[in-house]
PDB file of C-alpha atoms and ligand atoms in Angstrom:
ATOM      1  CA  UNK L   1       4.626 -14.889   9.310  1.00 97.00           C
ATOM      2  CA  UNK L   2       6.536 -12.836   6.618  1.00 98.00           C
ATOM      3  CA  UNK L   3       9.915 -11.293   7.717  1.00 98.00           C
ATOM      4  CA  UNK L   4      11.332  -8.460   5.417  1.00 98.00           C
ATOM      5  CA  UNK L   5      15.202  -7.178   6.275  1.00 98.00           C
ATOM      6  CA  UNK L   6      15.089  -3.716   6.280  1.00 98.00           C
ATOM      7  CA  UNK L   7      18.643  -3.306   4.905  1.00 98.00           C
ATOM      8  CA  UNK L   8      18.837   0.638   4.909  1.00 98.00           C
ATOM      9  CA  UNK L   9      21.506   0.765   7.374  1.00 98.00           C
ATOM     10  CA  UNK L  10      23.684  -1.228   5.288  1.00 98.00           C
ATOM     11  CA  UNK L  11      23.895   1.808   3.241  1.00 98.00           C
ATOM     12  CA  UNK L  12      23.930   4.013   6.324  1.00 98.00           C
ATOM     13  CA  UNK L  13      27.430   2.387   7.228  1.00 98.00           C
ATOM     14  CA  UNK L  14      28.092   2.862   2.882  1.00 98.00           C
ATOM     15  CA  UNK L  15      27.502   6.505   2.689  1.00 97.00           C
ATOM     16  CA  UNK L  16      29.332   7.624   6.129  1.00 97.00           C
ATOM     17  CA  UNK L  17      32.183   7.311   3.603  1.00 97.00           C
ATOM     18  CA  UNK L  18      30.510   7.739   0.039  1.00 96.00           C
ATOM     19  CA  UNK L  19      32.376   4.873  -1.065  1.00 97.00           C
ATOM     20  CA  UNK L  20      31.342   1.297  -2.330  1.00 97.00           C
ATOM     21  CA  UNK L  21      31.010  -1.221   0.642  1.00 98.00           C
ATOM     22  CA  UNK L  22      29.549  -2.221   2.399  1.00 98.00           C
ATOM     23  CA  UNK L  23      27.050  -3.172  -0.559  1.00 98.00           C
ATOM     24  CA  UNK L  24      23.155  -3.432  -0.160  1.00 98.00           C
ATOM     25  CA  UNK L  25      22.761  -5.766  -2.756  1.00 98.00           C
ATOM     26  CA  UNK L  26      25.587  -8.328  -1.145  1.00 98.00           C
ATOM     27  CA  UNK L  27      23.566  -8.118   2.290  1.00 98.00           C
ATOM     28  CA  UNK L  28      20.094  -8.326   0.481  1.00 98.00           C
ATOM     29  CA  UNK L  29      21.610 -11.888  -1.073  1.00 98.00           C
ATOM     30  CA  UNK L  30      22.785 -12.997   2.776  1.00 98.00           C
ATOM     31  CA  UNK L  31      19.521 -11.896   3.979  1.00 98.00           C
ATOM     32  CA  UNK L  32      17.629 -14.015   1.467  1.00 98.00           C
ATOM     33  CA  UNK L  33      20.081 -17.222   2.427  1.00 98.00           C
ATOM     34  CA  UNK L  34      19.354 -16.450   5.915  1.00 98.00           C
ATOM     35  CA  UNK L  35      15.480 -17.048   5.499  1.00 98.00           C
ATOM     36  CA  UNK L  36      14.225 -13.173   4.812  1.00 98.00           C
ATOM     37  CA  UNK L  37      10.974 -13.393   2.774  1.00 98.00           C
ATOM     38  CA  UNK L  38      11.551  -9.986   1.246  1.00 98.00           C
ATOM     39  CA  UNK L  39      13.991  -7.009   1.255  1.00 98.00           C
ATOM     40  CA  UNK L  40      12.920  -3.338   2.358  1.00 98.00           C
ATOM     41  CA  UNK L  41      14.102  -0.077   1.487  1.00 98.00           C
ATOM     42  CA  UNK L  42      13.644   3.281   2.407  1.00 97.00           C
ATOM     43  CA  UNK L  43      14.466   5.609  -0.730  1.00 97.00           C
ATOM     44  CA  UNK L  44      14.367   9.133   0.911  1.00 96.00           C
ATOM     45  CA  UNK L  45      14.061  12.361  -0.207  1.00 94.00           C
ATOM     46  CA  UNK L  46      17.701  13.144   1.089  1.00 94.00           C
ATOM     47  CA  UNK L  47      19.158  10.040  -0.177  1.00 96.00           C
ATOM     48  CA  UNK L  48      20.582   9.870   3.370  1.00 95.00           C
ATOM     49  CA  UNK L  49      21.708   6.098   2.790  1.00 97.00           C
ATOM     50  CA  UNK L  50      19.777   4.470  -0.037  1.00 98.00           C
ATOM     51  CA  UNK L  51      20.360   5.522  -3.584  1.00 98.00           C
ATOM     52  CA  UNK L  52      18.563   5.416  -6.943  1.00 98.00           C
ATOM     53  CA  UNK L  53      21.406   2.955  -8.056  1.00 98.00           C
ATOM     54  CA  UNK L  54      20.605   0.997  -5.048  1.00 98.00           C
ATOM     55  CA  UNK L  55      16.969   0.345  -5.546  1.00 98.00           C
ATOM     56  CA  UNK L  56      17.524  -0.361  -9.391  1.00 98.00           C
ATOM     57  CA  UNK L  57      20.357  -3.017  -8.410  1.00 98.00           C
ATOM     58  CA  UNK L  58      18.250  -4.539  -6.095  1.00 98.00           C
ATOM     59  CA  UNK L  59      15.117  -4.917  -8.710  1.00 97.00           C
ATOM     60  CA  UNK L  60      16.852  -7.084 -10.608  1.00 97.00           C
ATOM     61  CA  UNK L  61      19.073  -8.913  -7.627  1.00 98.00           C
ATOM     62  CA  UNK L  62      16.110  -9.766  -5.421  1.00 98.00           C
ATOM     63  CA  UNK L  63      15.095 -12.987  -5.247  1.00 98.00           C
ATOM     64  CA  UNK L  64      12.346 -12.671  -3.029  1.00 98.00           C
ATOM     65  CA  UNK L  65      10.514  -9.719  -3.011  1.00 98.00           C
ATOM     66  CA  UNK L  66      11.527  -6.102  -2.719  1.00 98.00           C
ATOM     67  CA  UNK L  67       9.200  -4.322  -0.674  1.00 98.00           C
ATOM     68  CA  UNK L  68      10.165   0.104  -1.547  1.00 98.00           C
ATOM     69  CA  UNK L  69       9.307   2.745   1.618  1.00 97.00           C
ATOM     70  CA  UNK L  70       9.081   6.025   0.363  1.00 97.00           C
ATOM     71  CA  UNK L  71       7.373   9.268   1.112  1.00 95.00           C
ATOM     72  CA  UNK L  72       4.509  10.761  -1.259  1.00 95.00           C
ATOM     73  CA  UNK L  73       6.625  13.461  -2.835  1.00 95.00           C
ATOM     74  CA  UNK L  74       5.886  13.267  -6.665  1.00 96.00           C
ATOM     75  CA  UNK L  75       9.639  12.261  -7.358  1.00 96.00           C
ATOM     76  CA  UNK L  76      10.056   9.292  -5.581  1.00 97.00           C
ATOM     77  CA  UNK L  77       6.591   8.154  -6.435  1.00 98.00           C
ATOM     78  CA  UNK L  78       7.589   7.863  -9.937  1.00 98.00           C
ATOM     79  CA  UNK L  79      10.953   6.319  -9.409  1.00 98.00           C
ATOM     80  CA  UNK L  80       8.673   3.596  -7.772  1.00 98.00           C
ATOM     81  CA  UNK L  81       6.077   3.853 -10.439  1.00 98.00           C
ATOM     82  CA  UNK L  82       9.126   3.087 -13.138  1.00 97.00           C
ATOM     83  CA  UNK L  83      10.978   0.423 -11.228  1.00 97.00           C
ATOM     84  CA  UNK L  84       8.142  -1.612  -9.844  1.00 97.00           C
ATOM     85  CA  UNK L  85       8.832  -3.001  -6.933  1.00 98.00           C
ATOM     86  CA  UNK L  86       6.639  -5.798  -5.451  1.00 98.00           C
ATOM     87  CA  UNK L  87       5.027  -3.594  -2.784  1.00 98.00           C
ATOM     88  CA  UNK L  88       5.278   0.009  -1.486  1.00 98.00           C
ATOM     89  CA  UNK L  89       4.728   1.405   1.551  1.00 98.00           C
ATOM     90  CA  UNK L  90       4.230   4.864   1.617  1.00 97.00           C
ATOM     91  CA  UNK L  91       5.674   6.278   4.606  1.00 95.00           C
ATOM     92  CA  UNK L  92       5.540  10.236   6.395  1.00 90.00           C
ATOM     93  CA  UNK L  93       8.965  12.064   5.605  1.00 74.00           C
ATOM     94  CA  UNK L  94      10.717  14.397   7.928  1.00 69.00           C
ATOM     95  CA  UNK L  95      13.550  15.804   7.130  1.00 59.00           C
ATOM     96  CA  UNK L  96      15.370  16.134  10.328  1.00 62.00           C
ATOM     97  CA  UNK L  97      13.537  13.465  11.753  1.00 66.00           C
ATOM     98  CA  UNK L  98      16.346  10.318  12.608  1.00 69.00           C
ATOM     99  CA  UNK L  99      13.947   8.023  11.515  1.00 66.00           C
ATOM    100  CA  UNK L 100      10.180   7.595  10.418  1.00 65.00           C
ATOM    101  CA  UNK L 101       8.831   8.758  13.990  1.00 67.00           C
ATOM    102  CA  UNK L 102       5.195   8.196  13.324  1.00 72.00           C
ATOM    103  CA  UNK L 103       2.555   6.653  10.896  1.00 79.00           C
ATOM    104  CA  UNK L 104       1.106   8.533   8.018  1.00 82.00           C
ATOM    105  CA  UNK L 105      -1.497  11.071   8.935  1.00 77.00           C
ATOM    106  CA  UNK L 106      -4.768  10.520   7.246  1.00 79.00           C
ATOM    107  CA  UNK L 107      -6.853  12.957   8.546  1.00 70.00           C
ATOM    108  CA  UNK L 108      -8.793  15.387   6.070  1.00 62.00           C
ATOM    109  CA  UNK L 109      -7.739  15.794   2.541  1.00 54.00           C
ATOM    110  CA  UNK L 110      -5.154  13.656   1.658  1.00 82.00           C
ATOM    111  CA  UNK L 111      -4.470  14.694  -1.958  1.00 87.00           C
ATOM    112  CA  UNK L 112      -0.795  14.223  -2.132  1.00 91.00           C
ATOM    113  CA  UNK L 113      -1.340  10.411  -0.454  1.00 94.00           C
ATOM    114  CA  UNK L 114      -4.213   9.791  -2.719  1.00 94.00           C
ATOM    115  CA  UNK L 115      -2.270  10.548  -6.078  1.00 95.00           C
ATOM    116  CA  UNK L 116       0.380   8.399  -4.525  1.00 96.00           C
ATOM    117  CA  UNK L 117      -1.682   5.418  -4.205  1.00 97.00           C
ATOM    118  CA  UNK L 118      -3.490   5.693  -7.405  1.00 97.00           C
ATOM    119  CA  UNK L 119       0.205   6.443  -9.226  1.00 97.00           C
ATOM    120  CA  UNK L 120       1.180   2.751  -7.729  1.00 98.00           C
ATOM    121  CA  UNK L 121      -1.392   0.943  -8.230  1.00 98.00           C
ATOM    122  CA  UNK L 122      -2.111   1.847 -11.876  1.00 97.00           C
ATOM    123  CA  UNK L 123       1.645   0.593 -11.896  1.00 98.00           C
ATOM    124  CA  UNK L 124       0.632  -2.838 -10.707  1.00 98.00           C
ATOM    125  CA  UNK L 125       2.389  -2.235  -7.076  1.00 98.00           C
ATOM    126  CA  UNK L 126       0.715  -3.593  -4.119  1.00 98.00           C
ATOM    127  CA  UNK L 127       0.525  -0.906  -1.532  1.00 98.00           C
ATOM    128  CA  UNK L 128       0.913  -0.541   1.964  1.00 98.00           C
ATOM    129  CA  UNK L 129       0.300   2.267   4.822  1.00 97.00           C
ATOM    130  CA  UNK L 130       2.428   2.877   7.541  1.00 96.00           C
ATOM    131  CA  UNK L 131      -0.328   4.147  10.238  1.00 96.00           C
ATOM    132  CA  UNK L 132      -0.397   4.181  13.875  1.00 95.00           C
ATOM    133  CA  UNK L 133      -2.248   0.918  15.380  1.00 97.00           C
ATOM    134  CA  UNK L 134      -5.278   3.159  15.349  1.00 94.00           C
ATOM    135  CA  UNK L 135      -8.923   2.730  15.145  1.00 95.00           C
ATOM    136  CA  UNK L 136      -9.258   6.184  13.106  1.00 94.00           C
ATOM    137  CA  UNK L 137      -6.294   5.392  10.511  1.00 95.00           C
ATOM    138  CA  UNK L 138      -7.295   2.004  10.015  1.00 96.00           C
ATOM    139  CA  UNK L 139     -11.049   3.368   8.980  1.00 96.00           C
ATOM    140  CA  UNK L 140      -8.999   6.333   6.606  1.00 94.00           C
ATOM    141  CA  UNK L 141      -6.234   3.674   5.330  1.00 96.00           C
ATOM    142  CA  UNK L 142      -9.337   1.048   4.294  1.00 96.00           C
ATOM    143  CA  UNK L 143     -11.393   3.705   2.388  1.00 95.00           C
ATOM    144  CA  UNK L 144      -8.466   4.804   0.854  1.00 95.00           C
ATOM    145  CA  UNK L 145      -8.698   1.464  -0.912  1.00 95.00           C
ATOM    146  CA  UNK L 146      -4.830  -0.158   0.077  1.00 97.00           C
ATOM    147  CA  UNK L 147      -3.989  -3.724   0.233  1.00 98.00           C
ATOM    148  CA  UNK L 148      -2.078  -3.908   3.405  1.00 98.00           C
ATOM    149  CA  UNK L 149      -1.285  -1.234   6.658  1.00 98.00           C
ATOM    150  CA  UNK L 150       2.186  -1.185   8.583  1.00 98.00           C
ATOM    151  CA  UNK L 151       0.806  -0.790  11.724  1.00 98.00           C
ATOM    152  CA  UNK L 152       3.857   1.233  13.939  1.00 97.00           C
ATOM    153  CA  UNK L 153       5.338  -0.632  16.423  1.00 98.00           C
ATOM    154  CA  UNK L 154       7.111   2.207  17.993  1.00 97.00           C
ATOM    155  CA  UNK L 155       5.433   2.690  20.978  1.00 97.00           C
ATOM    156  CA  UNK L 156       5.430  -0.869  21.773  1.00 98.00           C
ATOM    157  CA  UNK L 157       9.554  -0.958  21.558  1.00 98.00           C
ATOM    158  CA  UNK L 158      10.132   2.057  23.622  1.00 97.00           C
ATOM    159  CA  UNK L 159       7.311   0.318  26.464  1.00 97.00           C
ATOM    160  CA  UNK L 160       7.074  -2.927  26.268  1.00 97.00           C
ATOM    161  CA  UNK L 161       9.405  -3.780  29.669  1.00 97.00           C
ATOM    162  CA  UNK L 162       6.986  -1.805  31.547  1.00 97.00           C
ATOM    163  CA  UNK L 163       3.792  -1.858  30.159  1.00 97.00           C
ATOM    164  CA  UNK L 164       1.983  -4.527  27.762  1.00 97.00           C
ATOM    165  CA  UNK L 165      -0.810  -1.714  27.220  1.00 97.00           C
ATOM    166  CA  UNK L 166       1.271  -0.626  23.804  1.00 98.00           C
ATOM    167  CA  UNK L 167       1.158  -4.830  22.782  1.00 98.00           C
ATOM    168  CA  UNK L 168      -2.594  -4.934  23.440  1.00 98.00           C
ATOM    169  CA  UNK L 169      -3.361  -1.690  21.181  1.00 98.00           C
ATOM    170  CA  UNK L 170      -1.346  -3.178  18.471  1.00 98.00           C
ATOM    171  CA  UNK L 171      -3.397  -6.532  18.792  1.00 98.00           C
ATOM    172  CA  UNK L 172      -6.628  -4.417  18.868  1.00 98.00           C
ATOM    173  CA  UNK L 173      -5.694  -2.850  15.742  1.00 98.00           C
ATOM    174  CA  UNK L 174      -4.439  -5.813  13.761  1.00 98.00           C
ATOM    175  CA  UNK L 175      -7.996  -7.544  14.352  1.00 98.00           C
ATOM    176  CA  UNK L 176      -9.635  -4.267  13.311  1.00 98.00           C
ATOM    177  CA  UNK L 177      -7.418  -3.835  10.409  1.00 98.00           C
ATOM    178  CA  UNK L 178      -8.622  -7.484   9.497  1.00 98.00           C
ATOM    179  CA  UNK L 179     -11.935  -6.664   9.941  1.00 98.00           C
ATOM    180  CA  UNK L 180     -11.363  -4.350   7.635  1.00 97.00           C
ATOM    181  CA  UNK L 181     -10.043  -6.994   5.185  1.00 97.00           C
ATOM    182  CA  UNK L 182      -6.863  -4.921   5.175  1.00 98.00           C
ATOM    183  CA  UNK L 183      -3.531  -7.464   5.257  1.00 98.00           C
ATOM    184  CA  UNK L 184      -1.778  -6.244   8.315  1.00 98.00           C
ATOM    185  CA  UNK L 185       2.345  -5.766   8.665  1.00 98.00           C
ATOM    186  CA  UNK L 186       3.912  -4.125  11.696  1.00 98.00           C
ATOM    187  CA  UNK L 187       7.367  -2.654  11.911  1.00 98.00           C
ATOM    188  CA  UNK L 188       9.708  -0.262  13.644  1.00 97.00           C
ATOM    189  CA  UNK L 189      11.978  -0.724  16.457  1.00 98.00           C
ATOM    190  CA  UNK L 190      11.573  -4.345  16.851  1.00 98.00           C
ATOM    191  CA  UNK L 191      14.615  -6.404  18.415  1.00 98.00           C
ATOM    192  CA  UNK L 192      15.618 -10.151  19.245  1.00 98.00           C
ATOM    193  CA  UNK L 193      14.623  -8.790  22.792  1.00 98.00           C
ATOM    194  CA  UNK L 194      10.916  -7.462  21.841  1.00 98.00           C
ATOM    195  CA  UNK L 195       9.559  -9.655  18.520  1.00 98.00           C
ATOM    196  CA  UNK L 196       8.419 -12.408  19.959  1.00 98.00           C
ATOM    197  CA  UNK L 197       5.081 -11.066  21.389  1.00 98.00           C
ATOM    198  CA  UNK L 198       4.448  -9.089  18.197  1.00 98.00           C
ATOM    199  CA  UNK L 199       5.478 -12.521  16.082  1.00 98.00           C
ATOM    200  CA  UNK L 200       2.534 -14.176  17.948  1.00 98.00           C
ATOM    201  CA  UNK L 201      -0.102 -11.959  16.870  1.00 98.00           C
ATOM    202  CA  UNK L 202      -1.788 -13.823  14.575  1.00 97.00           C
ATOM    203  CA  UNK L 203      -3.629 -11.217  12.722  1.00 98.00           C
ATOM    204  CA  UNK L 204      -0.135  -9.884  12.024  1.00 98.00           C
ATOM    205  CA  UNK L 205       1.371 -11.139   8.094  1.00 98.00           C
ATOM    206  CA  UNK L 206       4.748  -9.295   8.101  1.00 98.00           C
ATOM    207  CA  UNK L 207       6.913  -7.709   9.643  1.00 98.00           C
ATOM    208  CA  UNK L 208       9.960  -5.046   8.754  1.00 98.00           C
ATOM    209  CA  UNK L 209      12.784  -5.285  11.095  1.00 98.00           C
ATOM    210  CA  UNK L 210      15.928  -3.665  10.212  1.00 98.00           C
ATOM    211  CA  UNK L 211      18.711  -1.465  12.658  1.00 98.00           C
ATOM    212  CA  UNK L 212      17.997  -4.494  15.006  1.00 98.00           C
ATOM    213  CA  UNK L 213      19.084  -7.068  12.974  1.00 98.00           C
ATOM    214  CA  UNK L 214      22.086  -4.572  11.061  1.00 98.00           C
ATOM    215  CA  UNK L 215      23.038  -4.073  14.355  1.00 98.00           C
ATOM    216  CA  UNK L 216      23.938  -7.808  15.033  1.00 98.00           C
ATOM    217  CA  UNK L 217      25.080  -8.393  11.510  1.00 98.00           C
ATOM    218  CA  UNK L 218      28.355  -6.461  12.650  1.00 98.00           C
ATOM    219  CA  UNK L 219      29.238  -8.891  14.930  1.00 98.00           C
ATOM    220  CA  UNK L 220      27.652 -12.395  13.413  1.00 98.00           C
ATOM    221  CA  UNK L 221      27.387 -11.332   9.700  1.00 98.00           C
ATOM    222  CA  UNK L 222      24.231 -10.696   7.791  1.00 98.00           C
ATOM    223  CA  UNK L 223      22.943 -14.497   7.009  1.00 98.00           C
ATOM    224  CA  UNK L 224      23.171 -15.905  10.599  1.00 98.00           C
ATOM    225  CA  UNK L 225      21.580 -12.168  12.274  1.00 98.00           C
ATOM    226  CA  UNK L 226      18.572 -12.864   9.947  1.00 98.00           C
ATOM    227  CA  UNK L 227      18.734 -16.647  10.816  1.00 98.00           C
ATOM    228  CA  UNK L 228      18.312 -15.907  14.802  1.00 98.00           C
ATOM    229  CA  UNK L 229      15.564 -13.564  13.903  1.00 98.00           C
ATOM    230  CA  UNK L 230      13.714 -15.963  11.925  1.00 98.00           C
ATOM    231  CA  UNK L 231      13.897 -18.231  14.366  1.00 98.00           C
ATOM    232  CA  UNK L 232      12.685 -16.075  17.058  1.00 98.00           C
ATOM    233  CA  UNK L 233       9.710 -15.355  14.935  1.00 98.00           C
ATOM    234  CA  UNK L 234       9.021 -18.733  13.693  1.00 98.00           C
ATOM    235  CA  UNK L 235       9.161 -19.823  17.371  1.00 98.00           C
ATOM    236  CA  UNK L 236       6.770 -17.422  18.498  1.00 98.00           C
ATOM    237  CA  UNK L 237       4.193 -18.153  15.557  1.00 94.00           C
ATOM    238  CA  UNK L 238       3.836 -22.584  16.740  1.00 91.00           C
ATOM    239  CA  UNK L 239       0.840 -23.405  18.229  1.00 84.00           C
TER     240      UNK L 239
HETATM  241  N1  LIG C 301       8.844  -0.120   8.882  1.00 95.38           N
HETATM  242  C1  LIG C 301       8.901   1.169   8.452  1.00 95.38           C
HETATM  243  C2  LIG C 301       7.730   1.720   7.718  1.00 95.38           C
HETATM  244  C3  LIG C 301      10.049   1.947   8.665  1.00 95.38           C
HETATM  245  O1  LIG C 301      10.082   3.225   8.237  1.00 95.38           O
HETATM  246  C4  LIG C 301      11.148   1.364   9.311  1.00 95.38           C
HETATM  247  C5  LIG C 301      12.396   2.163   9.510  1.00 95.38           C
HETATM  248  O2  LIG C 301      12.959   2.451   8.282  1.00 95.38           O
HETATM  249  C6  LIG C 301      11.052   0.020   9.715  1.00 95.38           C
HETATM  250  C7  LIG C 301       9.876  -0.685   9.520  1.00 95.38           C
HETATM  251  C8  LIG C 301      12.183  -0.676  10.371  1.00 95.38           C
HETATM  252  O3  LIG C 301      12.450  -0.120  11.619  1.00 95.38           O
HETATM  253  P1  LIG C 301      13.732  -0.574  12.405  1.00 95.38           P
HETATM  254  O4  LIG C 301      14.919  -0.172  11.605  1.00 95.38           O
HETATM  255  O5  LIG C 301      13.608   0.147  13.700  1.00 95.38           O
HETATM  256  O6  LIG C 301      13.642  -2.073  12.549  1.00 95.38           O
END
């Protein structure tokens, strides 16, 4: 099981100042030494914490891999296209929203998505959909010819004390996603309290955690908040 560090918040805590620290690239380097298998970004529209800067720095910084969110608007799709990140995963973009509230919808044309994808590809980028854990959106992500979905775990963090129903949908969808000989990721609102039972579904490849694990870098630094994380996912993943 992959685990990519979501570091956007990094720059959250960055740009409540507009100033220089705390640095993405520095915590993208701790992540890495704490056992993250990739870095993700989110480059929005409204540059609300990431920058261009950022996402150029951390090309050439990251050893792993650097895994670029973004939205489909033409801009940002050729940022990506030019700096060629390892993977993309094209995301829906709000711009009030706090954060991405739901997976990409698929339904009907999908002309702006579609020029997206073929933009990153033809740049050699392996890309990924961030979708609902949905029977539908898995069918509209496959024939839209991606390697990989994100299937949203969103509904599973804000229920998962109460209910397992949201865990068995996302299970559901992961083996239909395989089926579908799609690679499946799942991301969003995962904690230290709530991965395990996502880490142990084993049609799941990667996931994206990131205010979670931000969260506790404040009080244990970056290295050793992705350490405890790692371990709670490679835990979960034995036999
Ligand atoms: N995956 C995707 C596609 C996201 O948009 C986000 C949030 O930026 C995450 C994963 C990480 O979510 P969280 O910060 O809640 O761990």
């Amino acid at each position: 099981m992959r685990l990519y560090v979501n570091i956007d918040h990094v720059a959250t805590v960055r740009e409540a100042r507009r100033t220089d620290e705390p640095d993405p690239v520095r915590a993208a380097a701790a992540a890495e030494r704490g056992g993250a298998d990739g870095i993700t970004v989110h480059l929005r529209e409204d540059r609300r914490h990431i920058q261009d800067a950022d996402v150029r720095a951390l090309r050439t910084a990251v050893r792993t891999v650097l895994n670029l969110e973004l939205g489909a608007a033409p801009e940002i799709v050729r940022i990506a296209g030019r700096l060629k990140p390892f993977q993309a995963t094209l995301v829906p973009e709000r711009r009030q929203e706090i954060t991405t509230e739901g997976g990409l919808a698929l339904g009907g044309a999908t002309p702006k998505i579609r020029t997206a994808i073929a933009r990153l590809t033809a740049a050699g980028i392996r890309v990924s959909l961030f979708i609902d854990p949905d029977p539908g959106a898995i069918d509209r992500a496959a024939a839209l010819g991606v390697a990989a979905v994100e299937l949203h775990t969103g509904r599973y963090a804000r229920s998962w004390r109460k209910s397992d129903a949201a865990l068995r949908a996302l299970e559901r969808a992961a083996a239909h996603a395989r089926g579908r000989s799609l690679a499946v990721h799942a991301g969003h609102g995962l904690t230290y309290d709530n991965v395990q039972p996502v880490a142990a579904l084993r049609d799941i490849e990667e996931l994206n955690i990131g205010h979670s694990i931000v969260s506790h870098a404040i009080f244990l630094g970056m290295e050793e908040a992705v350490r405890r994380m790692r371990q709670l996912v490679d835990e979960a993943r034995r036999p």
